[in-house]
PDB file of N, CA and C in Angstrom:
ATOM      1  N   ARG W   1     136.574  43.254 -53.367  1.00  0.00           N
ATOM      2  CA  ARG W   1     138.049  43.899 -53.838  1.00  0.00           C
ATOM      3  C   ARG W   1     139.506  44.647 -53.768  1.00  0.00           C
ATOM      4  N   THR W   2     140.027  44.155 -54.206  1.00  0.00           N
ATOM      5  CA  THR W   2     141.338  44.573 -54.472  1.00  0.00           C
ATOM      6  C   THR W   2     141.661  46.102 -55.361  1.00  0.00           C
ATOM      7  N   VAL W   3     142.125  47.157 -53.803  1.00  0.00           N
ATOM      8  CA  VAL W   3     142.197  48.338 -55.155  1.00  0.00           C
ATOM      9  C   VAL W   3     143.583  48.074 -55.437  1.00  0.00           C
ATOM     10  N   ARG W   4     144.751  48.188 -56.490  1.00  0.00           N
ATOM     11  CA  ARG W   4     146.143  48.904 -56.533  1.00  0.00           C
ATOM     12  C   ARG W   4     146.579  50.081 -57.363  1.00  0.00           C
ATOM     13  N   PRO W   5     148.229  49.852 -56.817  1.00  0.00           N
ATOM     14  CA  PRO W   5     147.926  51.110 -57.740  1.00  0.00           C
ATOM     15  C   PRO W   5     148.452  51.512 -58.813  1.00  0.00           C
ATOM     16  N   ALA W   6     148.933  52.166 -59.928  1.00  0.00           N
ATOM     17  CA  ALA W   6     148.925  51.553 -61.385  1.00  0.00           C
ATOM     18  C   ALA W   6     150.224  52.106 -61.737  1.00  0.00           C
ATOM     19  N   VAL W   7     151.090  51.889 -60.884  1.00  0.00           N
ATOM     20  CA  VAL W   7     152.166  52.354 -60.658  1.00  0.00           C
ATOM     21  C   VAL W   7     153.667  51.529 -59.438  1.00  0.00           C
ATOM     22  N   ARG W   8     154.256  50.283 -60.479  1.00  0.00           N
ATOM     23  CA  ARG W   8     154.873  49.727 -59.766  1.00  0.00           C
ATOM     24  C   ARG W   8     156.128  50.057 -59.035  1.00  0.00           C
ATOM     25  N   TYR W   9     156.331  49.585 -57.563  1.00  0.00           N
ATOM     26  CA  TYR W   9     157.564  50.416 -56.872  1.00  0.00           C
ATOM     27  C   TYR W   9     158.360  48.667 -57.362  1.00  0.00           C
ATOM     28  N   GLU W  10     159.892  49.306 -57.923  1.00  0.00           N
ATOM     29  CA  GLU W  10     160.796  48.101 -57.908  1.00  0.00           C
ATOM     30  C   GLU W  10     161.735  48.947 -58.040  1.00  0.00           C
ATOM     31  N   SER W  11     162.460  48.298 -57.591  1.00  0.00           N
ATOM     32  CA  SER W  11     164.276  48.365 -57.359  1.00  0.00           C
ATOM     33  C   SER W  11     164.323  48.890 -58.202  1.00  0.00           C
ATOM     34  N   LEU W  12     165.859  49.501 -59.273  1.00  0.00           N
ATOM     35  CA  LEU W  12     165.560  50.220 -60.802  1.00  0.00           C
ATOM     36  C   LEU W  12     167.133  49.840 -60.054  1.00  0.00           C
ATOM     37  N   ALA W  13     167.536  49.219 -58.982  1.00  0.00           N
ATOM     38  CA  ALA W  13     169.583  48.684 -59.330  1.00  0.00           C
ATOM     39  C   ALA W  13     170.464  48.295 -60.135  1.00  0.00           C
ATOM     40  N   GLY W  14     169.705  47.344 -61.074  1.00  0.00           N
ATOM     41  CA  GLY W  14     170.247  46.651 -60.810  1.00  0.00           C
ATOM     42  C   GLY W  14     169.994  47.335 -62.946  1.00  0.00           C
ATOM     43  N   ASP W  15     169.117  47.940 -63.267  1.00  0.00           N
ATOM     44  CA  ASP W  15     168.092  48.350 -64.437  1.00  0.00           C
ATOM     45  C   ASP W  15     169.121  49.684 -65.097  1.00  0.00           C
ATOM     46  N   LEU W  16     170.370  50.426 -64.626  1.00  0.00           N
ATOM     47  CA  LEU W  16     170.726  51.534 -64.062  1.00  0.00           C
ATOM     48  C   LEU W  16     171.470  51.563 -65.925  1.00  0.00           C
ATOM     49  N   ASP W  17     171.422  52.427 -67.137  1.00  0.00           N
ATOM     50  CA  ASP W  17     171.681  51.528 -68.194  1.00  0.00           C
ATOM     51  C   ASP W  17     172.984  52.632 -68.573  1.00  0.00           C
ATOM     52  N   GLU W  18     172.647  54.321 -68.134  1.00  0.00           N
ATOM     53  CA  GLU W  18     173.728  54.550 -68.591  1.00  0.00           C
ATOM     54  C   GLU W  18     173.895  56.022 -67.496  1.00  0.00           C
ATOM     55  N   GLU W  19     174.976  56.035 -68.345  1.00  0.00           N
ATOM     56  CA  GLU W  19     175.052  57.383 -67.018  1.00  0.00           C
ATOM     57  C   GLU W  19     175.753  58.911 -67.851  1.00  0.00           C
ATOM     58  N   VAL W  20     175.441  60.146 -68.139  1.00  0.00           N
ATOM     59  CA  VAL W  20     175.516  60.640 -68.467  1.00  0.00           C
ATOM     60  C   VAL W  20     175.744  62.296 -67.624  1.00  0.00           C
ATOM     61  N   ALA W  21     176.604  62.248 -67.225  1.00  0.00           N
ATOM     62  CA  ALA W  21     177.897  63.712 -66.819  1.00  0.00           C
ATOM     63  C   ALA W  21     177.663  63.771 -65.819  1.00  0.00           C
ATOM     64  N   GLY W  22     177.667  61.956 -64.805  1.00  0.00           N
ATOM     65  CA  GLY W  22     176.846  61.222 -63.687  1.00  0.00           C
ATOM     66  C   GLY W  22     175.661  61.386 -62.865  1.00  0.00           C
ATOM     67  N   VAL W  23     174.931  61.573 -64.065  1.00  0.00           N
ATOM     68  CA  VAL W  23     173.864  60.405 -63.826  1.00  0.00           C
ATOM     69  C   VAL W  23     173.250  58.821 -64.056  1.00  0.00           C
ATOM     70  N   SER W  24     173.036  59.345 -63.993  1.00  0.00           N
ATOM     71  CA  SER W  24     172.197  57.872 -64.045  1.00  0.00           C
ATOM     72  C   SER W  24     171.384  57.706 -64.857  1.00  0.00           C
ATOM     73  N   TYR W  25     170.517  57.055 -65.864  1.00  0.00           N
ATOM     74  CA  TYR W  25     169.215  57.116 -66.570  1.00  0.00           C
ATOM     75  C   TYR W  25     169.171  55.385 -66.556  1.00  0.00           C
ATOM     76  N   VAL W  26     167.194  55.632 -65.987  1.00  0.00           N
ATOM     77  CA  VAL W  26     167.295  53.992 -66.297  1.00  0.00           C
ATOM     78  C   VAL W  26     165.996  54.819 -67.628  1.00  0.00           C
ATOM     79  N   LEU W  27     166.593  52.643 -68.761  1.00  0.00           N
ATOM     80  CA  LEU W  27     165.850  53.362 -70.518  1.00  0.00           C
ATOM     81  C   LEU W  27     164.727  52.170 -70.659  1.00  0.00           C
ATOM     82  N   TYR W  28     164.208  53.032 -70.634  1.00  0.00           N
ATOM     83  CA  TYR W  28     163.201  51.039 -71.322  1.00  0.00           C
ATOM     84  C   TYR W  28     162.266  52.062 -72.621  1.00  0.00           C
ATOM     85  N   ASP W  29     162.273  50.295 -73.024  1.00  0.00           N
ATOM     86  CA  ASP W  29     161.802  50.774 -74.399  1.00  0.00           C
ATOM     87  C   ASP W  29     160.512  50.968 -74.889  1.00  0.00           C
ATOM     88  N   ASN W  30     159.876  51.353 -73.589  1.00  0.00           N
ATOM     89  CA  ASN W  30     158.357  51.091 -73.167  1.00  0.00           C
ATOM     90  C   ASN W  30     157.929  51.546 -71.730  1.00  0.00           C
ATOM     91  N   VAL W  31     157.447  52.872 -71.687  1.00  0.00           N
ATOM     92  CA  VAL W  31     157.213  53.244 -69.888  1.00  0.00           C
ATOM     93  C   VAL W  31     156.101  52.088 -69.565  1.00  0.00           C
ATOM     94  N   ALA W  32     155.323  51.481 -70.611  1.00  0.00           N
ATOM     95  CA  ALA W  32     153.737  51.345 -70.373  1.00  0.00           C
ATOM     96  C   ALA W  32     154.476  49.395 -69.057  1.00  0.00           C
ATOM     97  N   ASP W  33     154.829  49.214 -70.122  1.00  0.00           N
ATOM     98  CA  ASP W  33     155.142  47.520 -69.512  1.00  0.00           C
ATOM     99  C   ASP W  33     155.132  47.485 -67.786  1.00  0.00           C
ATOM    100  N   LYS W  34     155.617  48.844 -66.887  1.00  0.00           N
ATOM    101  CA  LYS W  34     156.016  49.154 -65.882  1.00  0.00           C
ATOM    102  C   LYS W  34     154.414  48.920 -65.041  1.00  0.00           C
ATOM    103  N   LEU W  35     153.280  48.902 -65.722  1.00  0.00           N
ATOM    104  CA  LEU W  35     152.549  49.687 -64.912  1.00  0.00           C
ATOM    105  C   LEU W  35     151.259  49.208 -64.941  1.00  0.00           C
ATOM    106  N   PHE W  36     150.354  48.290 -64.125  1.00  0.00           N
ATOM    107  CA  PHE W  36     149.713  48.251 -63.706  1.00  0.00           C
ATOM    108  C   PHE W  36     148.358  48.103 -64.965  1.00  0.00           C
ATOM    109  N   LYS W  37     147.806  47.064 -65.651  1.00  0.00           N
ATOM    110  CA  LYS W  37     146.436  47.073 -66.333  1.00  0.00           C
ATOM    111  C   LYS W  37     145.175  47.116 -66.091  1.00  0.00           C
ATOM    112  N   PHE W  38     144.296  48.209 -65.891  1.00  0.00           N
ATOM    113  CA  PHE W  38     143.034  48.163 -65.339  1.00  0.00           C
ATOM    114  C   PHE W  38     141.972  47.537 -66.679  1.00  0.00           C
ATOM    115  N   GLY W  39     140.642  47.502 -65.983  1.00  0.00           N
ATOM    116  CA  GLY W  39     139.825  47.513 -68.132  1.00  0.00           C
ATOM    117  C   GLY W  39     139.300  48.272 -67.797  1.00  0.00           C
ATOM    118  N   ILE W  40     138.363  48.869 -67.103  1.00  0.00           N
ATOM    119  CA  ILE W  40     138.319  50.035 -67.040  1.00  0.00           C
ATOM    120  C   ILE W  40     138.993  51.286 -66.465  1.00  0.00           C
ATOM    121  N   VAL W  41     139.073  52.149 -67.229  1.00  0.00           N
ATOM    122  CA  VAL W  41     140.002  53.811 -66.125  1.00  0.00           C
ATOM    123  C   VAL W  41     138.988  54.659 -65.832  1.00  0.00           C
ATOM    124  N   ALA W  42     138.626  55.047 -65.617  1.00  0.00           N
ATOM    125  CA  ALA W  42     138.043  56.987 -65.418  1.00  0.00           C
ATOM    126  C   ALA W  42     139.058  57.952 -64.924  1.00  0.00           C
ATOM    127  N   VAL W  43     138.840  58.752 -65.075  1.00  0.00           N
ATOM    128  CA  VAL W  43     139.535  60.243 -64.903  1.00  0.00           C
ATOM    129  C   VAL W  43     138.850  61.310 -64.808  1.00  0.00           C
ATOM    130  N   GLY W  44     138.550  62.632 -64.508  1.00  0.00           N
ATOM    131  CA  GLY W  44     137.719  63.329 -63.978  1.00  0.00           C
ATOM    132  C   GLY W  44     138.672  64.889 -64.118  1.00  0.00           C
ATOM    133  N   GLY W  45     138.355  66.828 -64.455  1.00  0.00           N
ATOM    134  CA  GLY W  45     138.742  67.312 -63.908  1.00  0.00           C
ATOM    135  C   GLY W  45     137.651  68.782 -64.969  1.00  0.00           C
ATOM    136  N   THR W  46     138.410  69.679 -64.853  1.00  0.00           N
ATOM    137  CA  THR W  46     137.896  70.818 -65.669  1.00  0.00           C
ATOM    138  C   THR W  46     138.474  71.688 -66.874  1.00  0.00           C
ATOM    139  N   PHE W  47     139.790  70.540 -67.556  1.00  0.00           N
ATOM    140  CA  PHE W  47     140.381  70.147 -68.592  1.00  0.00           C
ATOM    141  C   PHE W  47     140.591  71.951 -69.188  1.00  0.00           C
ATOM    142  N   ASP W  48     140.463  72.627 -68.343  1.00  0.00           N
ATOM    143  CA  ASP W  48     139.933  74.078 -68.737  1.00  0.00           C
ATOM    144  C   ASP W  48     142.188  74.695 -69.650  1.00  0.00           C
ATOM    145  N   HIS W  49     141.402  75.674 -70.251  1.00  0.00           N
ATOM    146  CA  HIS W  49     143.138  75.872 -70.677  1.00  0.00           C
ATOM    147  C   HIS W  49     144.232  75.085 -70.666  1.00  0.00           C
ATOM    148  N   PHE W  50     143.461  73.942 -71.789  1.00  0.00           N
ATOM    149  CA  PHE W  50     144.432  72.204 -71.485  1.00  0.00           C
ATOM    150  C   PHE W  50     146.279  72.293 -71.694  1.00  0.00           C
ATOM    151  N   HIS W  51     146.871  71.754 -71.510  1.00  0.00           N
ATOM    152  CA  HIS W  51     148.204  72.584 -70.712  1.00  0.00           C
ATOM    153  C   HIS W  51     149.069  70.710 -70.522  1.00  0.00           C
ATOM    154  N   ASN W  52     149.826  71.069 -70.508  1.00  0.00           N
ATOM    155  CA  ASN W  52     150.774  69.268 -70.153  1.00  0.00           C
ATOM    156  C   ASN W  52     150.629  68.951 -69.060  1.00  0.00           C
ATOM    157  N   GLY W  53     150.377  69.222 -68.117  1.00  0.00           N
ATOM    158  CA  GLY W  53     149.207  68.425 -67.185  1.00  0.00           C
ATOM    159  C   GLY W  53     148.794  67.516 -67.368  1.00  0.00           C
ATOM    160  N   HIS W  54     147.666  68.005 -68.713  1.00  0.00           N
ATOM    161  CA  HIS W  54     146.037  67.455 -68.396  1.00  0.00           C
ATOM    162  C   HIS W  54     146.774  66.811 -69.896  1.00  0.00           C
ATOM    163  N   LYS W  55     147.509  66.691 -70.767  1.00  0.00           N
ATOM    164  CA  LYS W  55     148.507  65.534 -71.500  1.00  0.00           C
ATOM    165  C   LYS W  55     148.645  64.369 -70.740  1.00  0.00           C
ATOM    166  N   LYS W  56     149.650  64.646 -69.553  1.00  0.00           N
ATOM    167  CA  LYS W  56     150.426  63.609 -69.662  1.00  0.00           C
ATOM    168  C   LYS W  56     148.757  62.870 -68.094  1.00  0.00           C
ATOM    169  N   LEU W  57     147.869  63.643 -68.089  1.00  0.00           N
ATOM    170  CA  LEU W  57     147.119  62.720 -66.846  1.00  0.00           C
ATOM    171  C   LEU W  57     146.563  61.923 -68.138  1.00  0.00           C
ATOM    172  N   LEU W  58     145.880  61.862 -68.763  1.00  0.00           N
ATOM    173  CA  LEU W  58     145.355  60.697 -70.839  1.00  0.00           C
ATOM    174  C   LEU W  58     146.297  60.198 -70.699  1.00  0.00           C
ATOM    175  N   SER W  59     147.441  60.418 -70.723  1.00  0.00           N
ATOM    176  CA  SER W  59     148.969  59.497 -71.747  1.00  0.00           C
ATOM    177  C   SER W  59     148.077  58.540 -70.565  1.00  0.00           C
ATOM    178  N   VAL W  60     148.672  58.298 -69.404  1.00  0.00           N
ATOM    179  CA  VAL W  60     149.632  57.931 -67.759  1.00  0.00           C
ATOM    180  C   VAL W  60     147.622  56.511 -68.045  1.00  0.00           C
ATOM    181  N   ALA W  61     147.033  58.033 -68.320  1.00  0.00           N
ATOM    182  CA  ALA W  61     145.150  57.359 -68.126  1.00  0.00           C
ATOM    183  C   ALA W  61     144.690  55.623 -69.497  1.00  0.00           C
ATOM    184  N   THR W  62     145.881  56.443 -70.487  1.00  0.00           N
ATOM    185  CA  THR W  62     145.330  55.661 -71.460  1.00  0.00           C
ATOM    186  C   THR W  62     146.546  54.424 -71.926  1.00  0.00           C
ATOM    187  N   MET W  63     147.987  54.790 -70.468  1.00  0.00           N
ATOM    188  CA  MET W  63     148.879  53.848 -70.588  1.00  0.00           C
ATOM    189  C   MET W  63     148.133  52.574 -69.585  1.00  0.00           C
ATOM    190  N   VAL W  64     147.200  52.556 -68.243  1.00  0.00           N
ATOM    191  CA  VAL W  64     147.326  51.811 -67.975  1.00  0.00           C
ATOM    192  C   VAL W  64     145.438  51.033 -68.394  1.00  0.00           C
ATOM    193  N   THR W  65     144.502  51.474 -69.220  1.00  0.00           N
ATOM    194  CA  THR W  65     143.936  51.044 -69.833  1.00  0.00           C
ATOM    195  C   THR W  65     143.411  49.627 -71.268  1.00  0.00           C
ATOM    196  N   GLU W  66     142.588  49.400 -70.723  1.00  0.00           N
ATOM    197  CA  GLU W  66     143.512  48.274 -71.418  1.00  0.00           C
ATOM    198  C   GLU W  66     141.442  47.741 -72.317  1.00  0.00           C
ATOM    199  N   ASN W  67     140.231  48.119 -71.710  1.00  0.00           N
ATOM    200  CA  ASN W  67     139.677  47.968 -72.397  1.00  0.00           C
ATOM    201  C   ASN W  67     138.471  49.633 -72.806  1.00  0.00           C
ATOM    202  N   GLU W  68     138.650  50.353 -71.881  1.00  0.00           N
ATOM    203  CA  GLU W  68     137.644  51.494 -71.572  1.00  0.00           C
ATOM    204  C   GLU W  68     138.137  52.447 -70.863  1.00  0.00           C
ATOM    205  N   LEU W  69     138.355  53.745 -71.411  1.00  0.00           N
ATOM    206  CA  LEU W  69     138.544  54.364 -70.720  1.00  0.00           C
ATOM    207  C   LEU W  69     137.961  55.713 -70.449  1.00  0.00           C
ATOM    208  N   VAL W  70     137.004  56.492 -70.058  1.00  0.00           N
ATOM    209  CA  VAL W  70     136.656  57.089 -69.126  1.00  0.00           C
ATOM    210  C   VAL W  70     136.572  58.709 -68.599  1.00  0.00           C
ATOM    211  N   VAL W  71     136.530  60.018 -69.794  1.00  0.00           N
ATOM    212  CA  VAL W  71     136.891  60.876 -69.207  1.00  0.00           C
ATOM    213  C   VAL W  71     135.467  61.309 -69.004  1.00  0.00           C
ATOM    214  N   GLY W  72     135.622  62.534 -67.676  1.00  0.00           N
ATOM    215  CA  GLY W  72     134.556  63.184 -67.108  1.00  0.00           C
ATOM    216  C   GLY W  72     134.935  64.286 -67.177  1.00  0.00           C
ATOM    217  N   VAL W  73     134.294  66.090 -67.866  1.00  0.00           N
ATOM    218  CA  VAL W  73     134.630  66.825 -68.084  1.00  0.00           C
ATOM    219  C   VAL W  73     133.741  67.487 -67.334  1.00  0.00           C
ATOM    220  N   THR W  74     134.377  68.249 -65.995  1.00  0.00           N
ATOM    221  CA  THR W  74     133.428  69.215 -65.353  1.00  0.00           C
ATOM    222  C   THR W  74     132.268  70.058 -65.766  1.00  0.00           C
ATOM    223  N   GLY W  75     130.926  70.319 -65.895  1.00  0.00           N
ATOM    224  CA  GLY W  75     129.704  70.467 -65.920  1.00  0.00           C
ATOM    225  C   GLY W  75     130.682  71.883 -65.790  1.00  0.00           C
ATOM    226  N   THR W  76     129.176  73.337 -66.074  1.00  0.00           N
ATOM    227  CA  THR W  76     129.841  74.963 -66.539  1.00  0.00           C
ATOM    228  C   THR W  76     128.120  74.791 -65.078  1.00  0.00           C
ATOM    229  N   GLU W  77     127.287  74.213 -64.775  1.00  0.00           N
ATOM    230  CA  GLU W  77     126.893  74.464 -62.533  1.00  0.00           C
ATOM    231  C   GLU W  77     127.553  74.491 -62.221  1.00  0.00           C
ATOM    232  N   MET W  78     128.676  73.253 -62.484  1.00  0.00           N
ATOM    233  CA  MET W  78     129.828  72.660 -61.079  1.00  0.00           C
ATOM    234  C   MET W  78     130.312  73.706 -61.000  1.00  0.00           C
ATOM    235  N   LEU W  79     130.992  75.036 -61.599  1.00  0.00           N
ATOM    236  CA  LEU W  79     131.706  75.813 -62.254  1.00  0.00           C
ATOM    237  C   LEU W  79     131.428  76.767 -61.894  1.00  0.00           C
ATOM    238  N   LYS W  80     130.464  77.210 -61.181  1.00  0.00           N
ATOM    239  CA  LYS W  80     129.137  79.105 -60.945  1.00  0.00           C
ATOM    240  C   LYS W  80     130.282  79.177 -59.543  1.00  0.00           C
ATOM    241  N   GLY W  81     130.491  78.493 -58.627  1.00  0.00           N
ATOM    242  CA  GLY W  81     130.893  79.007 -57.573  1.00  0.00           C
ATOM    243  C   GLY W  81     132.738  78.881 -57.193  1.00  0.00           C
ATOM    244  N   LYS W  82     133.362  78.445 -58.008  1.00  0.00           N
ATOM    245  CA  LYS W  82     134.387  78.861 -58.613  1.00  0.00           C
ATOM    246  C   LYS W  82     135.070  80.308 -58.960  1.00  0.00           C
ATOM    247  N   LYS W  83     136.222  80.479 -58.514  1.00  0.00           N
ATOM    248  CA  LYS W  83     137.209  81.470 -58.025  1.00  0.00           C
ATOM    249  C   LYS W  83     136.816  82.160 -59.304  1.00  0.00           C
ATOM    250  N   LEU W  84     137.225  82.867 -60.287  1.00  0.00           N
ATOM    251  CA  LEU W  84     137.778  83.567 -61.679  1.00  0.00           C
ATOM    252  C   LEU W  84     136.678  82.448 -62.293  1.00  0.00           C
ATOM    253  N   ALA W  85     135.054  82.160 -62.352  1.00  0.00           N
ATOM    254  CA  ALA W  85     134.294  80.848 -63.007  1.00  0.00           C
ATOM    255  C   ALA W  85     134.406  81.824 -64.598  1.00  0.00           C
ATOM    256  N   GLU W  86     134.047  83.943 -64.496  1.00  0.00           N
ATOM    257  CA  GLU W  86     133.941  83.627 -66.088  1.00  0.00           C
ATOM    258  C   GLU W  86     135.000  83.920 -66.650  1.00  0.00           C
ATOM    259  N   LEU W  87     136.018  83.773 -66.331  1.00  0.00           N
ATOM    260  CA  LEU W  87     137.748  83.465 -67.454  1.00  0.00           C
ATOM    261  C   LEU W  87     138.496  81.878 -67.444  1.00  0.00           C
ATOM    262  N   ILE W  88     137.421  80.953 -67.068  1.00  0.00           N
ATOM    263  CA  ILE W  88     136.473  78.952 -68.139  1.00  0.00           C
ATOM    264  C   ILE W  88     136.564  79.007 -68.662  1.00  0.00           C
ATOM    265  N   GLU W  89     136.449  78.040 -69.405  1.00  0.00           N
ATOM    266  CA  GLU W  89     136.615  78.259 -71.626  1.00  0.00           C
ATOM    267  C   GLU W  89     134.789  77.859 -71.173  1.00  0.00           C
ATOM    268  N   ASP W  90     134.767  77.742 -72.134  1.00  0.00           N
ATOM    269  CA  ASP W  90     132.723  76.789 -72.377  1.00  0.00           C
ATOM    270  C   ASP W  90     132.857  75.563 -72.315  1.00  0.00           C
ATOM    271  N   GLY W  91     131.860  75.074 -72.047  1.00  0.00           N
ATOM    272  CA  GLY W  91     132.196  73.519 -71.530  1.00  0.00           C
ATOM    273  C   GLY W  91     132.390  72.586 -73.737  1.00  0.00           C
ATOM    274  N   GLN W  92     132.147  73.443 -74.093  1.00  0.00           N
ATOM    275  CA  GLN W  92     132.424  72.872 -75.815  1.00  0.00           C
ATOM    276  C   GLN W  92     133.380  72.582 -76.148  1.00  0.00           C
ATOM    277  N   ALA W  93     134.514  73.902 -75.945  1.00  0.00           N
ATOM    278  CA  ALA W  93     135.249  74.079 -75.863  1.00  0.00           C
ATOM    279  C   ALA W  93     136.545  73.258 -75.125  1.00  0.00           C
ATOM    280  N   ARG W  94     136.351  72.910 -73.676  1.00  0.00           N
ATOM    281  CA  ARG W  94     137.112  72.216 -72.660  1.00  0.00           C
ATOM    282  C   ARG W  94     137.333  70.465 -73.593  1.00  0.00           C
ATOM    283  N   MET W  95     135.618  70.387 -73.125  1.00  0.00           N
ATOM    284  CA  MET W  95     135.540  68.795 -73.933  1.00  0.00           C
ATOM    285  C   MET W  95     135.939  67.985 -75.210  1.00  0.00           C
ATOM    286  N   GLY W  96     136.209  69.306 -76.186  1.00  0.00           N
ATOM    287  CA  GLY W  96     137.057  69.636 -77.297  1.00  0.00           C
ATOM    288  C   GLY W  96     138.693  69.027 -77.212  1.00  0.00           C
ATOM    289  N   HIS W  97     138.881  69.474 -76.543  1.00  0.00           N
ATOM    290  CA  HIS W  97     140.853  69.618 -75.617  1.00  0.00           C
ATOM    291  C   HIS W  97     140.797  68.402 -74.987  1.00  0.00           C
ATOM    292  N   VAL W  98     139.422  67.622 -74.714  1.00  0.00           N
ATOM    293  CA  VAL W  98     139.566  65.732 -73.994  1.00  0.00           C
ATOM    294  C   VAL W  98     140.005  65.545 -75.606  1.00  0.00           C
ATOM    295  N   LYS W  99     138.718  64.947 -76.563  1.00  0.00           N
ATOM    296  CA  LYS W  99     138.817  64.956 -77.696  1.00  0.00           C
ATOM    297  C   LYS W  99     139.790  64.901 -78.635  1.00  0.00           C
TER     298      LYS W  99
END
C-alpha cells in the first residue's frame, strides 16, 4: 500500500493571478481541488482550549476526506502525567469542541 501526502506540491509560476503592493498571490476558487482525497482520515489530539490551530487541523482533515473522518480526543487517563494537567479541560468539554 502506498502512502501519499495530502498536499500536492506544484509549480505555481503560471498560476499567479494578482499582484498587490509587489507581492504576488495565487487565487483558487476551492483550495480543496489541490488536495489528494482519502476515503477514511483519522486525526487526534487533546483539543484543550480550542483554538485556530485546532480549527485548521479539522478543516484540512475535512477537505481531504471522502467518506469518513475519525477524530480521537485524548482520554483523561493519558493526560495525568502531562505538565499542568490540572489546567486541562475535562474530556466532555474537549469532545464538545470537536463536535
